[in-house]
Structure formats: structure tokens, C-alpha cells
XYZ file of C-alpha atoms in Angstrom:
451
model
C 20.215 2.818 3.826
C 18.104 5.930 4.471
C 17.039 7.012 8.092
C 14.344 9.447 8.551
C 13.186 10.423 12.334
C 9.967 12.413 12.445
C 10.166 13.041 8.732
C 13.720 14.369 8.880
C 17.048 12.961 7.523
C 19.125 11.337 10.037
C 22.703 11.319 8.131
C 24.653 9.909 11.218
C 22.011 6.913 10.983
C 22.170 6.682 7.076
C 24.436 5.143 4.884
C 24.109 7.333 1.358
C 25.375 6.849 -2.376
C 25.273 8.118 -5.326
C 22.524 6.557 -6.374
C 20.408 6.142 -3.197
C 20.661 9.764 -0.618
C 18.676 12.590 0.387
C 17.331 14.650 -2.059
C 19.679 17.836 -2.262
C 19.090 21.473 -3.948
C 21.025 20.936 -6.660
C 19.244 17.924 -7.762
C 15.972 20.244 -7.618
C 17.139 22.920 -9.657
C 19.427 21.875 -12.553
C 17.296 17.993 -13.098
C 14.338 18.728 -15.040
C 13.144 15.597 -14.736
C 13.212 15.724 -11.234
C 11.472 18.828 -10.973
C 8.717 17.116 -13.600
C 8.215 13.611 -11.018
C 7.977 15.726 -8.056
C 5.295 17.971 -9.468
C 3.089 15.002 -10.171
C -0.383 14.669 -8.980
C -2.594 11.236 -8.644
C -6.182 11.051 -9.774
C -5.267 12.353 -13.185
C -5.289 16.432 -11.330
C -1.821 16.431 -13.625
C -3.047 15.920 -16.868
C 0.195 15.039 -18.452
C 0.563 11.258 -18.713
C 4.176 10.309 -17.165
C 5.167 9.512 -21.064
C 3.189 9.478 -23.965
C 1.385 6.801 -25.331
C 2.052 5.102 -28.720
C -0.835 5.726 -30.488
C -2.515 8.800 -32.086
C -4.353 11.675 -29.893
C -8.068 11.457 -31.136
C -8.369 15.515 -30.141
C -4.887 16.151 -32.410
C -4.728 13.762 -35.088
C -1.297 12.538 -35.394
C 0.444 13.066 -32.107
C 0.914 10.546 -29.654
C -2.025 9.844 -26.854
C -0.407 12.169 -23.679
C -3.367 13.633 -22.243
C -5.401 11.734 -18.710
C -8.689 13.497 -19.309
C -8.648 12.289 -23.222
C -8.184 8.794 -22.705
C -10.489 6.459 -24.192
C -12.185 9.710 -26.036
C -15.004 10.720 -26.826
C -17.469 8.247 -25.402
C -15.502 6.989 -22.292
C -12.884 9.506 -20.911
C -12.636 10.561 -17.591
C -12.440 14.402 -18.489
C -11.655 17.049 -16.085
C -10.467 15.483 -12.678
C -13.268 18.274 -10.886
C -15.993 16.811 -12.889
C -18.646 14.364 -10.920
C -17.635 11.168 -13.476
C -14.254 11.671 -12.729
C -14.599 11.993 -9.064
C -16.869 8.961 -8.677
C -13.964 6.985 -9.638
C -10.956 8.492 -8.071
C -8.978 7.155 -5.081
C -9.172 10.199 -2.808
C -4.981 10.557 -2.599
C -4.706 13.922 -4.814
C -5.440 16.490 -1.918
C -2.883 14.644 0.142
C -0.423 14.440 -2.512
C -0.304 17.962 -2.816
C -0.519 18.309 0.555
C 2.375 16.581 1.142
C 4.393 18.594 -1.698
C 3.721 21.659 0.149
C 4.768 20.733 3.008
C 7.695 17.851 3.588
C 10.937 18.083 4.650
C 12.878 16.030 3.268
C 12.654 14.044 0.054
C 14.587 10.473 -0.129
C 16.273 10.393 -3.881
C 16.615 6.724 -5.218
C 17.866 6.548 -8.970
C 19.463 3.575 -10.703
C 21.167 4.719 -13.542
C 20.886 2.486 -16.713
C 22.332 -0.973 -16.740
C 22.688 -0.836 -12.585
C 22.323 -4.676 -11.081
C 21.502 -6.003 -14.462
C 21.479 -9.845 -14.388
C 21.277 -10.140 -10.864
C 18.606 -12.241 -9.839
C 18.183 -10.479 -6.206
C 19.836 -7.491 -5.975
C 20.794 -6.544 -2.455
C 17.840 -3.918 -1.464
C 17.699 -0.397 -0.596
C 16.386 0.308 2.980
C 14.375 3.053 3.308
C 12.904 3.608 7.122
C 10.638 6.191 8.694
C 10.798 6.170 12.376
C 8.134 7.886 14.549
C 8.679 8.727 17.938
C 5.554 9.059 20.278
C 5.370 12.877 19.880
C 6.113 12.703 16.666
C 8.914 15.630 17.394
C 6.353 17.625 18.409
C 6.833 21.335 20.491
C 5.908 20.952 23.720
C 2.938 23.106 23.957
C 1.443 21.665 20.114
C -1.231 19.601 20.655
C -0.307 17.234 17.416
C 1.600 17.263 14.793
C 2.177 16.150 10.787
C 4.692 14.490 9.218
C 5.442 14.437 5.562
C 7.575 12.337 4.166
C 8.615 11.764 0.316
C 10.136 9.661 -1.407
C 10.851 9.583 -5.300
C 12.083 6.258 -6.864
C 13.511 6.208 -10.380
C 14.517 2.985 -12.312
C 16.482 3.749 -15.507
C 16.914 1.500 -18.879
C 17.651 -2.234 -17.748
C 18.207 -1.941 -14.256
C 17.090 -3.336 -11.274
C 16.149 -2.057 -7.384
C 14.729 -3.320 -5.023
C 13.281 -0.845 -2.364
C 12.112 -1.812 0.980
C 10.327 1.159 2.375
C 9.584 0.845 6.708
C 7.448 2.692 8.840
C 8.358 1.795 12.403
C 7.413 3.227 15.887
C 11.038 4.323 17.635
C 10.251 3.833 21.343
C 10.522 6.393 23.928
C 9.658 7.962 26.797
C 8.604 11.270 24.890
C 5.198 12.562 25.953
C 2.146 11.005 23.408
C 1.223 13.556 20.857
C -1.885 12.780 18.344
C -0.145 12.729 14.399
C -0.857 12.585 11.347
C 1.658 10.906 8.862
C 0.792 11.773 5.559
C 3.278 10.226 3.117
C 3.821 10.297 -0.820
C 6.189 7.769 -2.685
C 6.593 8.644 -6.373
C 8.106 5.836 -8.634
C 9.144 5.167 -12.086
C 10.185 2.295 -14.113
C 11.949 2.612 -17.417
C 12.539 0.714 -20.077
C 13.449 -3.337 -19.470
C 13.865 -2.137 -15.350
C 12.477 -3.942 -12.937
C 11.502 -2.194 -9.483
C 10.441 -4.718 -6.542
C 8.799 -2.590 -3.879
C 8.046 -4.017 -0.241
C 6.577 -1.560 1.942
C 5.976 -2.396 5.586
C 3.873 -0.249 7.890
C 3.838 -0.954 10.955
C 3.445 1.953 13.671
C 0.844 3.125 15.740
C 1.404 0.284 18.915
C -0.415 -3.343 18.851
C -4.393 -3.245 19.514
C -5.693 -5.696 22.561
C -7.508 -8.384 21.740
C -10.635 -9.538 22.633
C -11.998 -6.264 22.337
C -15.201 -8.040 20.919
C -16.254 -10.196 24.166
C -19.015 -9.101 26.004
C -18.663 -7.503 29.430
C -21.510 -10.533 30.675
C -18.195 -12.948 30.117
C -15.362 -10.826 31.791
C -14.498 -10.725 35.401
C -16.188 -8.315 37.562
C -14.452 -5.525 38.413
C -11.602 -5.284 35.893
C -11.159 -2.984 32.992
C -12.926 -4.560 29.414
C -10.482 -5.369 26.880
C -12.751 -2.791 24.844
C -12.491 -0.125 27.394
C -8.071 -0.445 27.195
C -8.271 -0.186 23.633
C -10.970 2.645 23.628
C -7.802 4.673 25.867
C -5.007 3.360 23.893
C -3.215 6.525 22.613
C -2.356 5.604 19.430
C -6.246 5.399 18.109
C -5.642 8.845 17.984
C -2.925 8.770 15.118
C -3.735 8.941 11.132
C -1.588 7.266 8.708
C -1.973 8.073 4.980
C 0.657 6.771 2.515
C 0.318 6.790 -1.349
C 2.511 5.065 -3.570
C 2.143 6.609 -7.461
C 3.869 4.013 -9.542
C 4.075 5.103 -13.442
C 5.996 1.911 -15.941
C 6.943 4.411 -18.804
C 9.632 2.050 -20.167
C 8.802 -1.519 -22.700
C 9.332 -4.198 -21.290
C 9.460 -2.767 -18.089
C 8.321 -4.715 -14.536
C 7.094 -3.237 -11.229
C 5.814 -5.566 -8.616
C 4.887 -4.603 -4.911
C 4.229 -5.863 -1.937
C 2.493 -4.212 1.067
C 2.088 -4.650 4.110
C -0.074 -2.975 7.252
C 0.011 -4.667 10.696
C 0.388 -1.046 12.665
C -2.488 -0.024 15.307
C -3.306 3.523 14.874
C -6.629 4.719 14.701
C -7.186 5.207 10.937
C -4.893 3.553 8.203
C -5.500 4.546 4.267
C -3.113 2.656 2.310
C -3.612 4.046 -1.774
C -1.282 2.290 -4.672
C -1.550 3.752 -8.108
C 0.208 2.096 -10.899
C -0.123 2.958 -14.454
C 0.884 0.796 -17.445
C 1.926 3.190 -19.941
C 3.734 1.361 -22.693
C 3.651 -2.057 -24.606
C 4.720 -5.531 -22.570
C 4.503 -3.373 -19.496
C 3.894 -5.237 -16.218
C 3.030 -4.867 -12.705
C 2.050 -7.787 -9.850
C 0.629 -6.519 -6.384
C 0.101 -8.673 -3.059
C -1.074 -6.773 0.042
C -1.971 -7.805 3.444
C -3.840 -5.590 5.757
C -4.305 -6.562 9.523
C -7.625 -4.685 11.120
C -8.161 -5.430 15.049
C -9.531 -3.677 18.106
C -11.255 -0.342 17.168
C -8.860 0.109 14.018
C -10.531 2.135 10.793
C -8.153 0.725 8.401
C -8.274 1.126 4.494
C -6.306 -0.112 1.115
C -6.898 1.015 -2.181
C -5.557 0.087 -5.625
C -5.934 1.270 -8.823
C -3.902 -0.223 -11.622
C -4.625 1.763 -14.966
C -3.826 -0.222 -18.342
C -3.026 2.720 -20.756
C -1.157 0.949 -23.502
C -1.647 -2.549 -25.142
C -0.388 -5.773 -24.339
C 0.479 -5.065 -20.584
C -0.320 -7.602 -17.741
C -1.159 -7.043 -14.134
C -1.622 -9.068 -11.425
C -3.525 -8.447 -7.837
C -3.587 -10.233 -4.357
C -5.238 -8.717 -1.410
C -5.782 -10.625 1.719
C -7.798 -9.025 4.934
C -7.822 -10.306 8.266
C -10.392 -8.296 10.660
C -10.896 -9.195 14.526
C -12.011 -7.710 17.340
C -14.167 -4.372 16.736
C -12.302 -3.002 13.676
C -13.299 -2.126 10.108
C -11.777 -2.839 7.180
C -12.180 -1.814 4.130
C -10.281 -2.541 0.646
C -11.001 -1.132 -2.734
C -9.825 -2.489 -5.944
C -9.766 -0.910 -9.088
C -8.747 -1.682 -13.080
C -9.781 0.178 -15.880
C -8.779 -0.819 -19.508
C -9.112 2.027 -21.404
C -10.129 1.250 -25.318
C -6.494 1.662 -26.379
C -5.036 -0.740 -24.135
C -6.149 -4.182 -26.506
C -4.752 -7.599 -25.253
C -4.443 -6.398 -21.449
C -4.216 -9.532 -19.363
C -4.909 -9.215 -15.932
C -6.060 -10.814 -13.162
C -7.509 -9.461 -9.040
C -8.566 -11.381 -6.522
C -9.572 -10.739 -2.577
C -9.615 -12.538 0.399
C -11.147 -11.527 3.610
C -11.056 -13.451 6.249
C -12.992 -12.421 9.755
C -11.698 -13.067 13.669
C -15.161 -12.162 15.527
C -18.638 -11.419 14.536
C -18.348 -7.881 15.810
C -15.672 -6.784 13.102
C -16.878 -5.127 9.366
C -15.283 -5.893 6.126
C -16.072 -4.821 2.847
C -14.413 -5.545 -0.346
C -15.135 -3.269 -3.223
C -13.382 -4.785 -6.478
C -13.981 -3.101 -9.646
C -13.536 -3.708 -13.333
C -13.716 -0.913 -15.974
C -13.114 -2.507 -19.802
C -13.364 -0.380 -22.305
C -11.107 -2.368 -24.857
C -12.661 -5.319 -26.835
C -9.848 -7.533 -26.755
C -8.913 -8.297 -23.381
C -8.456 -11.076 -21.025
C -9.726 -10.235 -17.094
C -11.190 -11.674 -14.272
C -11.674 -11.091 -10.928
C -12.891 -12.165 -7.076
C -14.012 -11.215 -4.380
C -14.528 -13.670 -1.034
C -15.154 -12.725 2.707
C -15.342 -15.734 5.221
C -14.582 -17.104 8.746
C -12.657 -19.627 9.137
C -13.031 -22.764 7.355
C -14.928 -25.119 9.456
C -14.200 -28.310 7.451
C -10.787 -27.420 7.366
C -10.549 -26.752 11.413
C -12.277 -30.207 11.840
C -9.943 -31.895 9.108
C -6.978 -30.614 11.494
C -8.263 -31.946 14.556
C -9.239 -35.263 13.285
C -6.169 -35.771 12.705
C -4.507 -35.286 16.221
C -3.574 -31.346 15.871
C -5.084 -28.426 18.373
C -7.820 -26.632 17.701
C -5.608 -23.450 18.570
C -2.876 -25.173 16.633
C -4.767 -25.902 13.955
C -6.049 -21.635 14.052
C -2.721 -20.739 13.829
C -1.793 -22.737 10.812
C -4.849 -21.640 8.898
C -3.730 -17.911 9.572
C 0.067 -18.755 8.748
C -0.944 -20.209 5.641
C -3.766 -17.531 4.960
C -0.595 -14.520 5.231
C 2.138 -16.381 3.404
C 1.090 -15.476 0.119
C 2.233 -12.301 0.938
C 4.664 -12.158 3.664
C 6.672 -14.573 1.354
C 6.637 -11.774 -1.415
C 8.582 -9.043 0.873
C 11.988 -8.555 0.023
C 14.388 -11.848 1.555
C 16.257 -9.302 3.967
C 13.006 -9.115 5.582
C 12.443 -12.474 6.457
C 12.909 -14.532 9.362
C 16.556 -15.355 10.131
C 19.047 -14.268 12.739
C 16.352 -12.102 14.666
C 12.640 -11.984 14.218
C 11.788 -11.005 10.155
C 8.299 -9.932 8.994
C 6.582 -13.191 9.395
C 7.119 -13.476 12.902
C 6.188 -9.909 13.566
C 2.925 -10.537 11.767
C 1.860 -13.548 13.519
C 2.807 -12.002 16.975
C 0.364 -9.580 15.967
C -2.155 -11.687 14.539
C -2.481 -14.030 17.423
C -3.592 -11.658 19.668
C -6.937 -11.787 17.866
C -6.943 -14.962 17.128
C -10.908 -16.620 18.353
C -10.917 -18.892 21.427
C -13.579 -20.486 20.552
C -15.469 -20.855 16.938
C -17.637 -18.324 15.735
C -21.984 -19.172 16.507
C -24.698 -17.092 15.098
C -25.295 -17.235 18.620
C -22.640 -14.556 19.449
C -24.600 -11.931 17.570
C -27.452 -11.922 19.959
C -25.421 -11.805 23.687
């Protein structure tokens, strides 16, 4: 267990190994390879690919493919990461990535050396948890504050870790200060490892609900659900996180899960994972929770660099209230990456007609020889199904709250088994407490849009 507080070690709260602590000097300076992950940029701004590819450079005949800006050469690479093309596709996460190296901390260490929990089915996890106080240990005279934190995650030959990565809020009665958490998780899967990754974010306060009813049918003469949430402190806060996953091993397996039911004001979410050898794999379910006057955000980009690799994608959305939501999904297939198999698919499902989703899923195939689909829905809830329900002797508020339990499980059931319900309230709980605050009373009319 690893305890950060305000982006800085906590070793009295921690419980360190040798193969899970915080990141020391000497691990710095005499691990090159350390020193290589930590350099790392997203959005291809470090050219280097993580390891090279198996087949031949088409700029230097006869050395293996290791270069991000000559992928897929010469009709179809990205080339330089400055250059308009390239820019129209990237994720945005670079400038914060180097951001963050500039300026964290502390850096959590995770490495599994080879063989570690091999043959274990569920390997007991490693807890890794970010608490924020309300100032964010802020000076008392600053008028906000950043927090960096870092993580690197390293997976060697035929081992297998499971990381469960928190951001809580750490209650207090510490003046507010406005923050911005910008955080960077680096990870890397070697060969035949397997890394399953559940990250949970969930600070920044709960946002009221019913921030989408008109004054006209409210009370007279008592504060708007849209006016508390328009004074809520925590719409103040910024939370960026991106998680640069690179599979450099055969056979190797990454899978994540994530996670965002916080209420600050803005919320970017950005996964990178890049399928750099043969048999690689990688499966991805995310759940993002948008309510009140929330600007919340996921990207994904899943890059298929070498052959025969398979990925899979889940997003689901829910968006009440007055919040916007936005999630954008990206695969690109590069020409050398023949017999890719993979598979996205989003689900958006809206509280109020006052909210805004969008859903941006994109396909990039290059290769010929490929198997890949994907989908895209946004919807209300399911009429037929509500009146299916209640023909049949259940609530109509029961019946809501079954539709939403069932519409989360895909991914809630995909966190890490520590995480669950059990002795005290696990992830699922926590999600519907938050959920139900913005669940409709009543069903959604085109009506609505014209009060």
C-alpha cells in the first residue's frame, strides 16, 4: 500500500516493499531503464517506440521498425508530432505529461520482477491512493495550487499485478483552495505479464441534483438546486490524469478499468495503450458519471503497432442534470499490424434533457487484414423497458434504479474484487449513491425542452 497526501509520500500511512515503494534516488540514477520510462512522452513527442517492432524500418532497410513518426511509412505516418496531421489526431496529454515530469514530487515505483504471482488467478492487489485535502496543502496566502503525482508501473517476464490506483477527497476543515491535479501513470507490460489496472477517481465533492428543473417548478423563495451547485467550491478544481500503457512483451496482457464518479469542475480522463509486439492484448471498460454543471472528459487511444494483437473497449456515460460529457475513442491499425482483432463500443445514456453528450469513436485501418468494428449509441432511458418493469408489479423509481444498476455493472464488476461491496460500502455502492441523486422523477417529454 502506497499513501500519497497532496502529492507527497505519507510513509507512516504506507506499507512499502521491495517491489512496490516510493521511488528513491538511487533507483533514478544507477536504473537506466528507469531513467528511459520516466522520460517518456505521449502523443508520439518521444519518438522512440517503448521496444522495437519486429519487422524491418522502411527508412533503414534491415533494422527493426522503432521509430513513432515512421510508422505505416511513406503514405500513412503520422510524422513529426508538431506537424498539423499529427496534431489532428493526438489526445492533448503530452504538454501535461511533461508538465508533470517537471514538476512532481514524488514518484510511486511498482516493479514485479519476473515470475512474481505467476499462476495465481487473483493476485492480492497493490493499493495505490492519492488523497486531496480541501486546500490541497496549499500556503495560506496562495490562491490555488497543483499537484503532481506519478506513478510508474513495470510488469516483468510472466508475472502478474494488479494495481488499484484511488483518488479520494480526505475531509477536513482546511480552508477551500481552487487545484489543479495533474497526474501521469506510466506502465509497462513484458513478456507473458499480465497487468490488471482499476483506477478510481473520485474527488472533487458530489454535485446536487436536479440542477436541470426549472425555477417555474421550485418553491418560492429558496435557493435553485442550480444556483447551490453554481457556488459549490469544488467546480472550481481541474483533474487531469493520463495513464500511458506500452505491452512490449509477447504474449503479454493489460486490461483496465476506470472509473470517474468525482464532482469537480472539469475532469479529462486520457488512456494510451500501445500494442507493440505479436499476441499482445489489452481490454478497457470505463464508466464516467457527468451531473450538475460538471465538464467531464475520457479519452482512449489504443495503437495496434505489431500483428496479431487484440483489443477490446467498453465505455459507458451517464449525464444528468446540466453537465457535459464528452468521450473520445480512438484505434489506429497501422499497415504493419495485419490480423489485429479488435472491437469498441459506447454507451451513453442521458438523466435530463438539459445535459450534452457526445461520443466521438474513431477507426484508423491502415492494414488489409484486419478484423474491427465498432459503436456508438446515446439514449434515455428505455421506455419499453421502464413499462415492461412496471407491468409487472415493480416501481417506476425501482424499476430506474435497476436500469442504472444494470447499465454500470459492466464495469463496476471489472474493478479489482478488494473493491467491491463487502464488509463496508465497495465501489458499487459508492457509485449508485452518487448516481441516484440524478436519477429523473419523472420520464423525460419533448415537452421539457420548451418550459
Amino acid at each position: 500500500r502506497l499513501v500519497y497526501f497532496n502529492g507527497r509520500f505519507v510513509p507512516q500511512l504506507s506499507k512499502t516493499t521491495d517491489t512496490a515503494r516510493n521511488m528513491e534516488k538511487k533507483d533514478w540514477e544507477t536504473n537506466e531503464e528507469v531513467q528511459k520510462c520516466l522520460r517518456r512522452l505521449t502523443d508520439g513527442f518521444t519518438d522512440e517506440l517503448a521496444v522495437p517492432v519486429p519487422l524491418e524500418d522502411p527508412m533503414d532497410e534491415g533494422l527493426p521498425l522503432s521509430s513513432y513518426k515512421n510508422l505505416s511509412k511513406p503514405n500513412h505516418n503520422m510524422r513529426e508530432p508538431t506537424s498539423q496531421y499529427a496534431v489532428n489526431f493526438q489526445m492533448g496529454s503530452a504538454c501535461f505529461a511533461a508538465l508533470n515530469t517537471i514538476k512532481t514530487g514524488a514518484v510511486a515505483y511498482i516493479h514485479h520482477p519476473e515470475n512474481m504471482d505467476k499462476g495465481v488467478k487473483t493476485p492480492k492487489p497493490v493499493l495505490l491512493i492519492n488523497a486531496i485535502s480541501r486546500d490541497g496543502g496549499a500556503m495560506e496566502l496562495a490562491e490555488g495550487v497543483s499537484i503532481h503525482p506519478r506513478a510508474l508501473v513495470i510488469a516483468d517476464e510472466n508475472s502478474r499485478l494488479s494495481l488499484v490506483q484511488a483518488m479520494v477527497d480526505l475531509d477536513g476543515d482546511a480552508k477551500y483552495k481552487p487545484k489543479l491535479h495533474n497526474g501521469y501513470t506510466q506502465v509497462f507490460v513484458k513478456e507473458n505479464a499480465t497487468i490488471t489496472h482499476s483506477y478510481l477517481e473520485e474527488v472533487g465533492g458530489v454535485a446536487f441534483g436536479g440542477t436541470e428543473i426549472p425555477k417555474s417548478k421550485l418553491p418560492k423563495g429558496e435557493p435553485t438546486p442550480r444556483k447551490l451547485e453554481s457556488l459549490r467550491d469544488e467546480l472550481k478544481d481541474t483533474v487531469l490524469e493520463t495513464v500511458d500503457a506500452h505491452v512490449v512483451g509477447d504474449r503479454a496482457h493489460y486490461n483496465a478499468t476506470m472509473v470517474s464518479i468525482g464532482g469537480s469542475g472539469f475532469i479529462r480522463l486520457v488512456l494510451h495503450v500501445s500494442l507493440l509486439r505479436p499476441y499482445s492484448s489489452t481490454d478497457i471498460k470505463a464508466f464516467l458519471l457527468a451531473s450538475g454543471l460538471q465538464n467531464s472528459e475520457m479519452r482512449q487511444n489504443i495503437h495496434h503497432i505489431a500483428d496479431t494483437a487484440t483489443s477490446r473497449q467498453l465505455q459507458k456515460t451517464l449525464v444528468g442534470g446540466r453537465a457535459k460529457a464528452t468521450w473520445r475513442g480512438r484505434i489506429r491499425v497501422e499497415q504493419n499490424a495485419q490480423l489485429t482483432d479488435s472491437d469498441q463500443l459506447s454507451r451513453t445514456t442521458l438523466m435530463s434533457n438539459d445535459c450534452t453528450a457526445r461520443a466521438i469513436p474513431s477507426l484508423e485501418i491502415i492494414a488489409d487484414n484486419v478484423q474491427c468494428k465498432h459503436g456508438a449509441t446515446v439514449s434515455d432511458l428505455s421506455d419499453e423497458e421502464l413499462f415492461y418493469m412496471r407491468s409487472r408489479g415493480i416501481s417506476e423509481a425501482m424499476a430506474k434504479n435497476m436500469l442504472i444498476r444494470s447499465f454500470a455493472n459492466d464495469v463496476s464488476s471489472s474493478v479489482d474484487p478488494s473493491m467491491h461491496d463487502g464488509d463496508r460500502p465497495g465501489i458499487q455502492t459508492r457509485m449508485m449513491e452518487r448516481v441516484l441523486r440524478h436519477i429523473p422523477k419523472k420520464s423525460l417529454t419533448v415537452e421539457d425542452d420548451f418550459d
